[in-house]
Amino acid sequence: MGEQRSTDQVVVVGAGLAGAQCVGALRRGGLQGPITLLGDEPHAPYDRPPLSKDVLLGKADSTTLDVDYRRLGVELLTGRRATGLEPGVLHTDAGPLPYGSLVIATGAAPTALPGADGAHLLRTLDDALALRARLRPGSRIVLVGAGWIGAETATAARELGCEVTVVEAGPAPLPGALPRAVGGAMTAWYEEAGVVLHCGARVAAVGPGEVLLGDGTRLAADEVVVGIGARPATGWLAGSAVALDAGGAILVDERLRTSLPGVWAAGDCVSYPSARAGTRLAVQHWDHALQSGDAVAAALLGADTPYDPVPYFWSEQFGRMVQYAGRHTEGDELLWRGAPGDPAWSVLWLRGGELRALLTVDRPRDLVQGRKLLERSAVLDPARAADPAVPLKSALAG
Ligand code: FAD
């Protein structure tokens, strides 16, 4: 065994997907010593993607991960919050927990809208159940933010018969994630679904029963839902020796080690150096939580493999499966496979012919093939790659 002595106490803080994945992988990797997994929610670790989909729609009440902690020999402490860290000791609201090795997987917390105290946020199972109880036919729902969460919540709310308005500060949906031309192609989805979308609109105030926009427009609102992003849940590390970036993400190295020896981190709360991207990445998506949960366990057990997967995520919105892999940056060449009005289309980002990222709408084959091409930094023939009839794997240059 490498960095971890087999009898040391391992503590994993944050009982979400990354934390749960990590403890399972530690046992699969042969760790014999005691493991404690703690989290501040009252629930055992559960999956979040269904919260804005099946849970809101009433098709699921629980999304608990299928992990038997007793059989794994993992002590699971729910409802326990970490409050501080010093070398060898994690402080919690129920007393100190000494550790030999520590994994931080405290995820992210949704950003609140100042002055919108009564608004819903959507991060936890309890948030989703509370919002679901308010999504009644005819209810007027104003959603702030046309991001991934906003689009999925709008989809569910419409399906439940609500009147839905989405307010987005950017010029088109998903302004933080996609260029305007691509996000703009999604505005038609809102219209088709009967959702009123205000882009380039800022919320000036949220009052009882209404949302006031910067241009004076008043939107009647029985419920307001804010989906404007999430920040790493790392405030509790203030004053510790764990270095954070300006956005609060934990700065880990390529083996997911923090600046404090014996402390690793994974999931939504980290920023890791990606050789593939040529920069640090802070990824807040399910696949990264899963993969970094595995990787942090392997690193703790002594593996010497850098963590640098091709980033991937999906979103289900307005009856469509949207998937994205890789990472594009400004200046990459944008190539359409199909037109935005088509029932299914993809866009590719190329740099010097090399595939850097792709987004697919109901074209899962493009995604599967594109992901493999991204892994091998494949160079494409743009003319063939732009033809949706040509399988992406057959669009290689040369
Ligand atoms: P989390 O799941 O946030 O788990 C961290 C846990 O740590 C939480 O339980 C938190 O309460 C706890 N914690 C925080 N601070 C402390 C503390 N001080 N002490 C103790 N415990 C603490 N991704 C996709 O790719 N596709 C999707 O369709 C998709 N849908 C999503 C829908 C919703 C509604 C949400 C919220 C997220 C969605 N995601 C999706 C993102 C994905 O779920 C997250 O990236 C993933 O859950 C991150 O896992 P994590 O373990 O890093 O963090």
Short mmCIF file of N, CA, C and O in Angstrom, two decimals, residues 154-273:
data_model
loop_
_atom_site.label_atom_id
_atom_site.label_comp_id
_atom_site.label_asym_id
_atom_site.label_seq_id
_atom_site.Cartn_x
_atom_site.Cartn_y
_atom_site.Cartn_z
N ALA A 154 -37.78 24.16 -15.69
CA ALA A 154 -38.84 24.69 -16.55
C ALA A 154 -39.56 23.54 -17.25
O ALA A 154 -40.80 23.54 -17.38
N THR A 155 -38.79 22.56 -17.72
CA THR A 155 -39.38 21.40 -18.40
C THR A 155 -40.37 20.68 -17.48
O THR A 155 -41.52 20.39 -17.87
N ALA A 156 -39.92 20.40 -16.25
CA ALA A 156 -40.78 19.67 -15.31
C ALA A 156 -42.01 20.50 -14.94
O ALA A 156 -43.14 20.00 -14.92
N ALA A 157 -41.79 21.80 -14.69
CA ALA A 157 -42.91 22.65 -14.26
C ALA A 157 -43.97 22.74 -15.35
O ALA A 157 -45.18 22.71 -15.07
N ARG A 158 -43.55 22.82 -16.61
CA ARG A 158 -44.54 22.86 -17.71
C ARG A 158 -45.29 21.55 -17.79
O ARG A 158 -46.52 21.54 -17.95
N GLU A 159 -44.55 20.45 -17.65
CA GLU A 159 -45.19 19.13 -17.73
C GLU A 159 -46.24 19.00 -16.62
O GLU A 159 -47.25 18.29 -16.79
N LEU A 160 -46.02 19.68 -15.50
CA LEU A 160 -46.97 19.62 -14.39
C LEU A 160 -48.08 20.66 -14.52
O LEU A 160 -48.90 20.81 -13.62
N GLY A 161 -48.07 21.42 -15.62
CA GLY A 161 -49.17 22.35 -15.89
C GLY A 161 -48.99 23.74 -15.32
O GLY A 161 -49.96 24.51 -15.25
N CYS A 162 -47.77 24.08 -14.91
CA CYS A 162 -47.53 25.42 -14.37
C CYS A 162 -47.37 26.42 -15.52
O CYS A 162 -47.06 26.05 -16.64
N GLU A 163 -47.59 27.70 -15.20
CA GLU A 163 -47.25 28.78 -16.14
C GLU A 163 -45.82 29.19 -15.81
O GLU A 163 -45.55 29.58 -14.67
N VAL A 164 -44.93 29.09 -16.79
CA VAL A 164 -43.51 29.24 -16.47
C VAL A 164 -42.88 30.41 -17.24
O VAL A 164 -43.05 30.51 -18.46
N THR A 165 -42.19 31.26 -16.50
CA THR A 165 -41.40 32.33 -17.11
C THR A 165 -39.96 32.17 -16.65
O THR A 165 -39.71 31.92 -15.47
N VAL A 166 -39.03 32.29 -17.60
CA VAL A 166 -37.60 32.19 -17.26
C VAL A 166 -36.94 33.53 -17.54
O VAL A 166 -37.13 34.11 -18.62
N VAL A 167 -36.19 34.01 -16.58
CA VAL A 167 -35.48 35.29 -16.72
C VAL A 167 -33.98 35.00 -16.79
O VAL A 167 -33.43 34.36 -15.89
N GLU A 168 -33.36 35.44 -17.86
CA GLU A 168 -31.94 35.14 -18.06
C GLU A 168 -31.19 36.45 -18.34
O GLU A 168 -31.58 37.20 -19.23
N ALA A 169 -30.12 36.68 -17.59
CA ALA A 169 -29.36 37.93 -17.78
C ALA A 169 -28.57 37.92 -19.09
O ALA A 169 -28.37 38.96 -19.71
N GLY A 170 -28.13 36.76 -19.52
CA GLY A 170 -27.34 36.66 -20.75
C GLY A 170 -28.22 36.80 -21.98
O GLY A 170 -29.45 36.82 -21.90
N PRO A 171 -27.57 36.84 -23.17
CA PRO A 171 -28.32 37.05 -24.41
C PRO A 171 -29.08 35.82 -24.91
O PRO A 171 -29.91 35.92 -25.81
N ALA A 172 -28.78 34.65 -24.34
CA ALA A 172 -29.39 33.39 -24.79
C ALA A 172 -29.26 32.39 -23.65
O ALA A 172 -28.50 32.63 -22.70
N PRO A 173 -29.99 31.26 -23.71
CA PRO A 173 -29.82 30.26 -22.66
C PRO A 173 -28.36 29.81 -22.54
O PRO A 173 -27.60 29.86 -23.52
N LEU A 174 -28.00 29.37 -21.36
CA LEU A 174 -26.68 28.79 -21.07
C LEU A 174 -25.51 29.70 -21.45
O LEU A 174 -24.52 29.26 -22.04
N PRO A 175 -25.59 30.99 -21.10
CA PRO A 175 -24.54 31.92 -21.54
C PRO A 175 -23.17 31.58 -20.96
O PRO A 175 -22.15 31.85 -21.59
N GLY A 176 -23.13 30.97 -19.79
CA GLY A 176 -21.83 30.65 -19.19
C GLY A 176 -21.18 29.44 -19.83
O GLY A 176 -19.96 29.27 -19.76
N ALA A 177 -21.98 28.59 -20.47
CA ALA A 177 -21.47 27.31 -20.95
C ALA A 177 -21.30 27.25 -22.46
O ALA A 177 -20.43 26.53 -22.96
N LEU A 178 -22.14 27.99 -23.19
CA LEU A 178 -22.17 27.82 -24.64
C LEU A 178 -22.11 29.17 -25.35
O LEU A 178 -22.61 30.18 -24.83
N PRO A 179 -21.52 29.21 -26.57
CA PRO A 179 -21.58 30.45 -27.34
C PRO A 179 -23.02 30.81 -27.68
O PRO A 179 -23.89 29.93 -27.71
N ARG A 180 -23.22 32.08 -27.95
CA ARG A 180 -24.59 32.57 -28.18
C ARG A 180 -25.29 31.80 -29.30
O ARG A 180 -26.50 31.51 -29.21
N ALA A 181 -24.54 31.47 -30.37
CA ALA A 181 -25.18 30.80 -31.52
C ALA A 181 -25.76 29.45 -31.10
O ALA A 181 -26.82 29.05 -31.58
N VAL A 182 -25.08 28.76 -30.20
CA VAL A 182 -25.56 27.44 -29.79
C VAL A 182 -26.68 27.58 -28.75
O VAL A 182 -27.74 26.95 -28.87
N GLY A 183 -26.45 28.41 -27.74
CA GLY A 183 -27.50 28.64 -26.74
C GLY A 183 -28.75 29.20 -27.42
O GLY A 183 -29.88 28.84 -27.07
N GLY A 184 -28.54 30.08 -28.42
CA GLY A 184 -29.68 30.69 -29.12
C GLY A 184 -30.53 29.65 -29.82
O GLY A 184 -31.75 29.82 -29.96
N ALA A 185 -29.89 28.56 -30.26
CA ALA A 185 -30.65 27.49 -30.93
C ALA A 185 -31.63 26.83 -29.98
O ALA A 185 -32.55 26.13 -30.41
N MET A 186 -31.44 27.03 -28.70
CA MET A 186 -32.32 26.40 -27.70
C MET A 186 -33.51 27.27 -27.33
O MET A 186 -34.42 26.79 -26.65
N THR A 187 -33.49 28.53 -27.75
CA THR A 187 -34.62 29.40 -27.35
C THR A 187 -35.94 28.87 -27.90
O THR A 187 -36.98 28.98 -27.26
N ALA A 188 -35.87 28.25 -29.10
CA ALA A 188 -37.10 27.72 -29.70
C ALA A 188 -37.71 26.61 -28.83
O ALA A 188 -38.93 26.42 -28.82
N TRP A 189 -36.88 25.91 -28.10
CA TRP A 189 -37.39 24.83 -27.23
C TRP A 189 -38.29 25.41 -26.14
O TRP A 189 -39.29 24.80 -25.76
N TYR A 190 -37.89 26.58 -25.62
CA TYR A 190 -38.70 27.22 -24.58
C TYR A 190 -40.06 27.61 -25.17
O TYR A 190 -41.11 27.37 -24.56
N GLU A 191 -39.99 28.24 -26.35
CA GLU A 191 -41.25 28.69 -26.99
C GLU A 191 -42.17 27.51 -27.23
O GLU A 191 -43.36 27.55 -26.88
N GLU A 192 -41.62 26.44 -27.85
CA GLU A 192 -42.45 25.25 -28.15
C GLU A 192 -43.11 24.69 -26.90
O GLU A 192 -44.21 24.17 -26.94
N ALA A 193 -42.38 24.76 -25.78
CA ALA A 193 -42.90 24.19 -24.53
C ALA A 193 -43.87 25.15 -23.84
O ALA A 193 -44.44 24.82 -22.79
N GLY A 194 -44.05 26.35 -24.42
CA GLY A 194 -44.96 27.33 -23.82
C GLY A 194 -44.35 28.06 -22.64
O GLY A 194 -45.05 28.55 -21.76
N VAL A 195 -43.01 28.12 -22.60
CA VAL A 195 -42.31 28.85 -21.54
C VAL A 195 -41.97 30.24 -22.08
O VAL A 195 -41.46 30.37 -23.19
N VAL A 196 -42.26 31.27 -21.29
CA VAL A 196 -41.90 32.63 -21.68
C VAL A 196 -40.45 32.86 -21.24
O VAL A 196 -40.13 32.69 -20.05
N LEU A 197 -39.59 33.21 -22.20
CA LEU A 197 -38.17 33.40 -21.89
C LEU A 197 -37.79 34.86 -22.09
O LEU A 197 -37.97 35.40 -23.18
N HIS A 198 -37.29 35.50 -21.03
CA HIS A 198 -36.77 36.87 -21.14
C HIS A 198 -35.27 36.81 -21.07
O HIS A 198 -34.71 36.55 -20.00
N CYS A 199 -34.57 37.02 -22.21
CA CYS A 199 -33.11 37.07 -22.17
C CYS A 199 -32.65 38.52 -22.06
O CYS A 199 -33.41 39.44 -22.36
N GLY A 200 -31.43 38.70 -21.61
CA GLY A 200 -30.91 40.06 -21.42
C GLY A 200 -31.70 40.81 -20.36
O GLY A 200 -31.77 42.03 -20.39
N ALA A 201 -32.29 40.06 -19.44
CA ALA A 201 -33.14 40.68 -18.42
C ALA A 201 -32.56 40.44 -17.04
O ALA A 201 -32.13 39.33 -16.73
N ARG A 202 -32.55 41.46 -16.25
CA ARG A 202 -32.01 41.34 -14.88
C ARG A 202 -33.13 41.49 -13.88
O ARG A 202 -34.03 42.30 -14.06
N VAL A 203 -33.04 40.73 -12.81
CA VAL A 203 -34.02 40.85 -11.72
C VAL A 203 -33.60 42.04 -10.87
O VAL A 203 -32.47 42.11 -10.39
N ALA A 204 -34.52 43.00 -10.71
CA ALA A 204 -34.22 44.17 -9.87
C ALA A 204 -34.65 43.89 -8.44
O ALA A 204 -33.99 44.32 -7.49
N ALA A 205 -35.77 43.20 -8.28
CA ALA A 205 -36.26 42.93 -6.92
C ALA A 205 -37.24 41.76 -6.96
O ALA A 205 -37.90 41.52 -7.98
N VAL A 206 -37.30 41.05 -5.86
CA VAL A 206 -38.30 39.99 -5.71
C VAL A 206 -39.19 40.41 -4.55
O VAL A 206 -38.71 40.55 -3.42
N GLY A 207 -40.45 40.65 -4.85
CA GLY A 207 -41.37 41.08 -3.80
C GLY A 207 -42.41 40.01 -3.58
O GLY A 207 -42.40 38.98 -4.24
N PRO A 208 -43.35 40.25 -2.66
CA PRO A 208 -44.39 39.26 -2.42
C PRO A 208 -45.23 39.07 -3.69
O PRO A 208 -45.80 40.03 -4.21
N GLY A 209 -45.22 37.89 -4.24
CA GLY A 209 -46.06 37.57 -5.38
C GLY A 209 -45.58 38.12 -6.71
O GLY A 209 -46.31 38.04 -7.71
N GLU A 210 -44.39 38.70 -6.76
CA GLU A 210 -43.93 39.21 -8.06
C GLU A 210 -42.42 39.33 -8.13
O GLU A 210 -41.73 39.39 -7.11
N VAL A 211 -41.96 39.37 -9.40
CA VAL A 211 -40.54 39.62 -9.66
C VAL A 211 -40.49 40.87 -10.52
O VAL A 211 -41.19 40.97 -11.54
N LEU A 212 -39.69 41.82 -10.09
CA LEU A 212 -39.55 43.08 -10.84
C LEU A 212 -38.25 43.03 -11.63
O LEU A 212 -37.18 42.79 -11.06
N LEU A 213 -38.35 43.26 -12.94
CA LEU A 213 -37.16 43.26 -13.78
C LEU A 213 -36.57 44.66 -13.88
O LEU A 213 -37.26 45.66 -13.62
N GLY A 214 -35.30 44.71 -14.31
CA GLY A 214 -34.59 45.99 -14.40
C GLY A 214 -35.28 46.99 -15.31
O GLY A 214 -35.19 48.20 -15.10
N ASP A 215 -36.01 46.50 -16.36
CA ASP A 215 -36.66 47.43 -17.29
C ASP A 215 -38.07 47.80 -16.82
O ASP A 215 -38.83 48.42 -17.57
N GLY A 216 -38.40 47.44 -15.59
CA GLY A 216 -39.70 47.82 -15.03
C GLY A 216 -40.78 46.77 -15.21
O GLY A 216 -41.88 46.89 -14.63
N THR A 217 -40.52 45.73 -15.99
CA THR A 217 -41.52 44.67 -16.18
C THR A 217 -41.81 43.98 -14.85
O THR A 217 -40.89 43.65 -14.10
N ARG A 218 -43.10 43.75 -14.58
CA ARG A 218 -43.49 43.04 -13.36
C ARG A 218 -44.02 41.67 -13.74
O ARG A 218 -44.93 41.57 -14.56
N LEU A 219 -43.45 40.63 -13.17
CA LEU A 219 -43.88 39.27 -13.47
C LEU A 219 -44.58 38.70 -12.23
O LEU A 219 -43.96 38.62 -11.15
N ALA A 220 -45.84 38.30 -12.39
CA ALA A 220 -46.55 37.68 -11.25
C ALA A 220 -45.90 36.33 -10.97
O ALA A 220 -45.60 35.57 -11.89
N ALA A 221 -45.68 36.06 -9.69
CA ALA A 221 -44.96 34.82 -9.34
C ALA A 221 -45.54 34.22 -8.07
O ALA A 221 -45.50 34.84 -7.01
N ASP A 222 -46.11 33.01 -8.21
CA ASP A 222 -46.50 32.30 -6.99
C ASP A 222 -45.26 31.70 -6.33
O ASP A 222 -45.19 31.61 -5.11
N GLU A 223 -44.31 31.28 -7.17
CA GLU A 223 -43.04 30.75 -6.65
C GLU A 223 -41.90 31.28 -7.51
O GLU A 223 -42.05 31.41 -8.73
N VAL A 224 -40.78 31.53 -6.87
CA VAL A 224 -39.57 31.95 -7.59
C VAL A 224 -38.51 30.87 -7.35
O VAL A 224 -38.32 30.41 -6.22
N VAL A 225 -37.88 30.45 -8.43
CA VAL A 225 -36.82 29.44 -8.33
C VAL A 225 -35.54 30.04 -8.90
O VAL A 225 -35.56 30.58 -10.01
N VAL A 226 -34.47 29.98 -8.13
CA VAL A 226 -33.21 30.58 -8.57
C VAL A 226 -32.23 29.48 -8.96
O VAL A 226 -31.92 28.59 -8.17
N GLY A 227 -31.76 29.54 -10.21
CA GLY A 227 -30.76 28.57 -10.68
C GLY A 227 -29.66 29.33 -11.39
O GLY A 227 -29.61 29.35 -12.63
N ILE A 228 -28.79 29.97 -10.63
CA ILE A 228 -27.77 30.84 -11.24
C ILE A 228 -26.36 30.33 -10.95
O ILE A 228 -25.40 31.09 -10.98
N GLY A 229 -26.24 29.05 -10.67
CA GLY A 229 -24.91 28.47 -10.47
C GLY A 229 -24.68 28.01 -9.05
O GLY A 229 -25.55 28.16 -8.18
N ALA A 230 -23.53 27.42 -8.84
CA ALA A 230 -23.20 26.89 -7.52
C ALA A 230 -21.73 27.17 -7.24
O ALA A 230 -20.91 27.21 -8.16
N ARG A 231 -21.43 27.37 -5.98
CA ARG A 231 -20.04 27.63 -5.57
C ARG A 231 -19.54 26.49 -4.70
O ARG A 231 -20.33 25.90 -3.95
N PRO A 232 -18.25 26.17 -4.76
CA PRO A 232 -17.72 25.09 -3.93
C PRO A 232 -18.09 25.30 -2.45
O PRO A 232 -17.98 26.42 -1.94
N ALA A 233 -18.53 24.23 -1.79
CA ALA A 233 -18.92 24.32 -0.38
C ALA A 233 -17.68 24.14 0.48
O ALA A 233 -17.44 23.08 1.07
N THR A 234 -16.87 25.18 0.54
CA THR A 234 -15.56 25.09 1.20
C THR A 234 -15.35 26.20 2.23
O THR A 234 -14.25 26.35 2.74
N GLY A 235 -16.41 26.95 2.54
CA GLY A 235 -16.28 28.05 3.52
C GLY A 235 -15.75 27.55 4.85
O GLY A 235 -15.02 28.25 5.56
N TRP A 236 -16.09 26.29 5.17
CA TRP A 236 -15.68 25.73 6.47
C TRP A 236 -14.16 25.52 6.56
O TRP A 236 -13.64 25.29 7.63
N LEU A 237 -13.46 25.62 5.42
CA LEU A 237 -12.00 25.43 5.40
C LEU A 237 -11.25 26.74 5.68
O LEU A 237 -10.01 26.74 5.70
N ALA A 238 -11.98 27.83 5.89
CA ALA A 238 -11.32 29.12 6.13
C ALA A 238 -10.35 28.99 7.30
O ALA A 238 -10.68 28.41 8.33
N GLY A 239 -9.16 29.50 7.11
CA GLY A 239 -8.17 29.47 8.20
C GLY A 239 -7.38 28.17 8.25
O GLY A 239 -6.44 28.05 9.03
N SER A 240 -7.74 27.19 7.40
CA SER A 240 -6.98 25.93 7.39
C SER A 240 -5.81 26.07 6.41
O SER A 240 -5.70 27.06 5.69
N ALA A 241 -4.96 25.03 6.34
CA ALA A 241 -3.82 25.08 5.41
C ALA A 241 -4.18 24.56 4.03
O ALA A 241 -3.31 24.38 3.19
N VAL A 242 -5.47 24.32 3.77
CA VAL A 242 -5.91 23.86 2.45
C VAL A 242 -6.09 25.08 1.55
O VAL A 242 -6.94 25.94 1.82
N ALA A 243 -5.30 25.14 0.47
CA ALA A 243 -5.36 26.32 -0.42
C ALA A 243 -6.58 26.25 -1.33
O ALA A 243 -6.93 25.19 -1.86
N LEU A 244 -7.22 27.40 -1.50
CA LEU A 244 -8.41 27.53 -2.35
C LEU A 244 -8.11 28.54 -3.46
O LEU A 244 -7.26 29.43 -3.28
N ASP A 245 -8.84 28.45 -4.58
CA ASP A 245 -8.70 29.50 -5.59
C ASP A 245 -9.67 30.64 -5.27
O ASP A 245 -10.41 30.57 -4.27
N ALA A 246 -9.68 31.67 -6.13
CA ALA A 246 -10.49 32.85 -5.83
C ALA A 246 -11.98 32.51 -5.76
O ALA A 246 -12.76 33.18 -5.07
N GLY A 247 -12.40 31.46 -6.47
CA GLY A 247 -13.81 31.07 -6.44
C GLY A 247 -14.14 30.10 -5.32
O GLY A 247 -15.28 29.62 -5.24
N GLY A 248 -13.16 29.78 -4.50
CA GLY A 248 -13.42 28.90 -3.37
C GLY A 248 -13.17 27.42 -3.66
O GLY A 248 -13.36 26.58 -2.78
N ALA A 249 -12.72 27.09 -4.87
CA ALA A 249 -12.45 25.68 -5.19
C ALA A 249 -11.12 25.25 -4.55
O ALA A 249 -10.17 26.05 -4.48
N ILE A 250 -11.06 24.01 -4.11
CA ILE A 250 -9.84 23.50 -3.48
C ILE A 250 -8.81 23.22 -4.58
O ILE A 250 -9.10 22.49 -5.54
N LEU A 251 -7.63 23.79 -4.42
CA LEU A 251 -6.56 23.59 -5.41
C LEU A 251 -5.89 22.25 -5.13
O LEU A 251 -5.20 22.10 -4.12
N VAL A 252 -6.14 21.29 -6.01
CA VAL A 252 -5.48 19.98 -5.87
C VAL A 252 -4.46 19.83 -7.00
O VAL A 252 -4.53 20.53 -8.01
N ASP A 253 -3.52 18.88 -6.81
CA ASP A 253 -2.58 18.59 -7.89
C ASP A 253 -3.18 17.48 -8.76
O ASP A 253 -4.34 17.08 -8.55
N GLU A 254 -2.41 16.98 -9.73
CA GLU A 254 -2.96 16.01 -10.68
C GLU A 254 -3.27 14.67 -10.02
O GLU A 254 -3.91 13.82 -10.62
N ARG A 255 -2.82 14.48 -8.76
CA ARG A 255 -3.19 13.27 -8.00
C ARG A 255 -4.24 13.60 -6.94
O ARG A 255 -4.41 12.86 -5.98
N LEU A 256 -4.88 14.73 -7.09
CA LEU A 256 -5.99 15.16 -6.24
C LEU A 256 -5.57 15.42 -4.79
O LEU A 256 -6.38 15.34 -3.87
N ARG A 257 -4.25 15.72 -4.61
CA ARG A 257 -3.75 16.07 -3.28
C ARG A 257 -3.93 17.56 -3.04
O ARG A 257 -3.65 18.37 -3.93
N THR A 258 -4.36 17.93 -1.84
CA THR A 258 -4.47 19.35 -1.49
C THR A 258 -3.11 19.84 -1.00
O THR A 258 -2.15 19.07 -0.92
N SER A 259 -3.07 21.10 -0.62
CA SER A 259 -1.81 21.67 -0.12
C SER A 259 -1.48 21.19 1.29
O SER A 259 -0.39 21.45 1.78
N LEU A 260 -2.41 20.53 1.97
CA LEU A 260 -2.15 20.02 3.33
C LEU A 260 -1.83 18.52 3.23
O LEU A 260 -2.67 17.74 2.77
N PRO A 261 -0.63 18.11 3.61
CA PRO A 261 -0.28 16.69 3.47
C PRO A 261 -1.30 15.79 4.16
O PRO A 261 -1.82 16.10 5.23
N GLY A 262 -1.59 14.65 3.51
CA GLY A 262 -2.55 13.70 4.07
C GLY A 262 -4.00 14.05 3.77
O GLY A 262 -4.92 13.39 4.26
N VAL A 263 -4.21 15.11 2.96
CA VAL A 263 -5.59 15.53 2.65
C VAL A 263 -5.77 15.59 1.13
O VAL A 263 -5.01 16.27 0.43
N TRP A 264 -6.77 14.87 0.64
CA TRP A 264 -7.10 14.82 -0.77
C TRP A 264 -8.49 15.47 -0.97
O TRP A 264 -9.20 15.72 0.01
N ALA A 265 -8.88 15.70 -2.20
CA ALA A 265 -10.23 16.25 -2.44
C ALA A 265 -10.73 15.80 -3.81
O ALA A 265 -9.94 15.51 -4.72
N ALA A 266 -12.06 15.72 -3.94
CA ALA A 266 -12.68 15.24 -5.19
C ALA A 266 -14.06 15.86 -5.38
O ALA A 266 -14.67 16.37 -4.43
N GLY A 267 -14.54 15.81 -6.62
CA GLY A 267 -15.91 16.23 -6.92
C GLY A 267 -16.06 17.71 -7.21
O GLY A 267 -15.11 18.40 -7.64
N ASP A 268 -17.26 18.21 -6.99
CA ASP A 268 -17.62 19.59 -7.34
C ASP A 268 -16.78 20.66 -6.62
O ASP A 268 -16.80 21.82 -7.02
N CYS A 269 -16.09 20.26 -5.54
CA CYS A 269 -15.40 21.28 -4.74
C CYS A 269 -13.96 21.52 -5.18
O CYS A 269 -13.28 22.34 -4.58
N VAL A 270 -13.46 20.81 -6.22
CA VAL A 270 -12.03 20.94 -6.54
C VAL A 270 -11.76 21.68 -7.85
O VAL A 270 -12.61 21.74 -8.74
N SER A 271 -10.54 22.17 -7.95
CA SER A 271 -9.98 22.66 -9.21
C SER A 271 -8.70 21.85 -9.43
O SER A 271 -7.81 21.86 -8.58
N TYR A 272 -8.65 21.11 -10.55
CA TYR A 272 -7.49 20.24 -10.79
C TYR A 272 -6.78 20.67 -12.08
O TYR A 272 -7.41 21.20 -13.00
N PRO A 273 -5.46 20.43 -12.16
CA PRO A 273 -4.73 20.82 -13.37
C PRO A 273 -4.94 19.77 -14.45
O PRO A 273 -4.67 18.59 -14.22
#
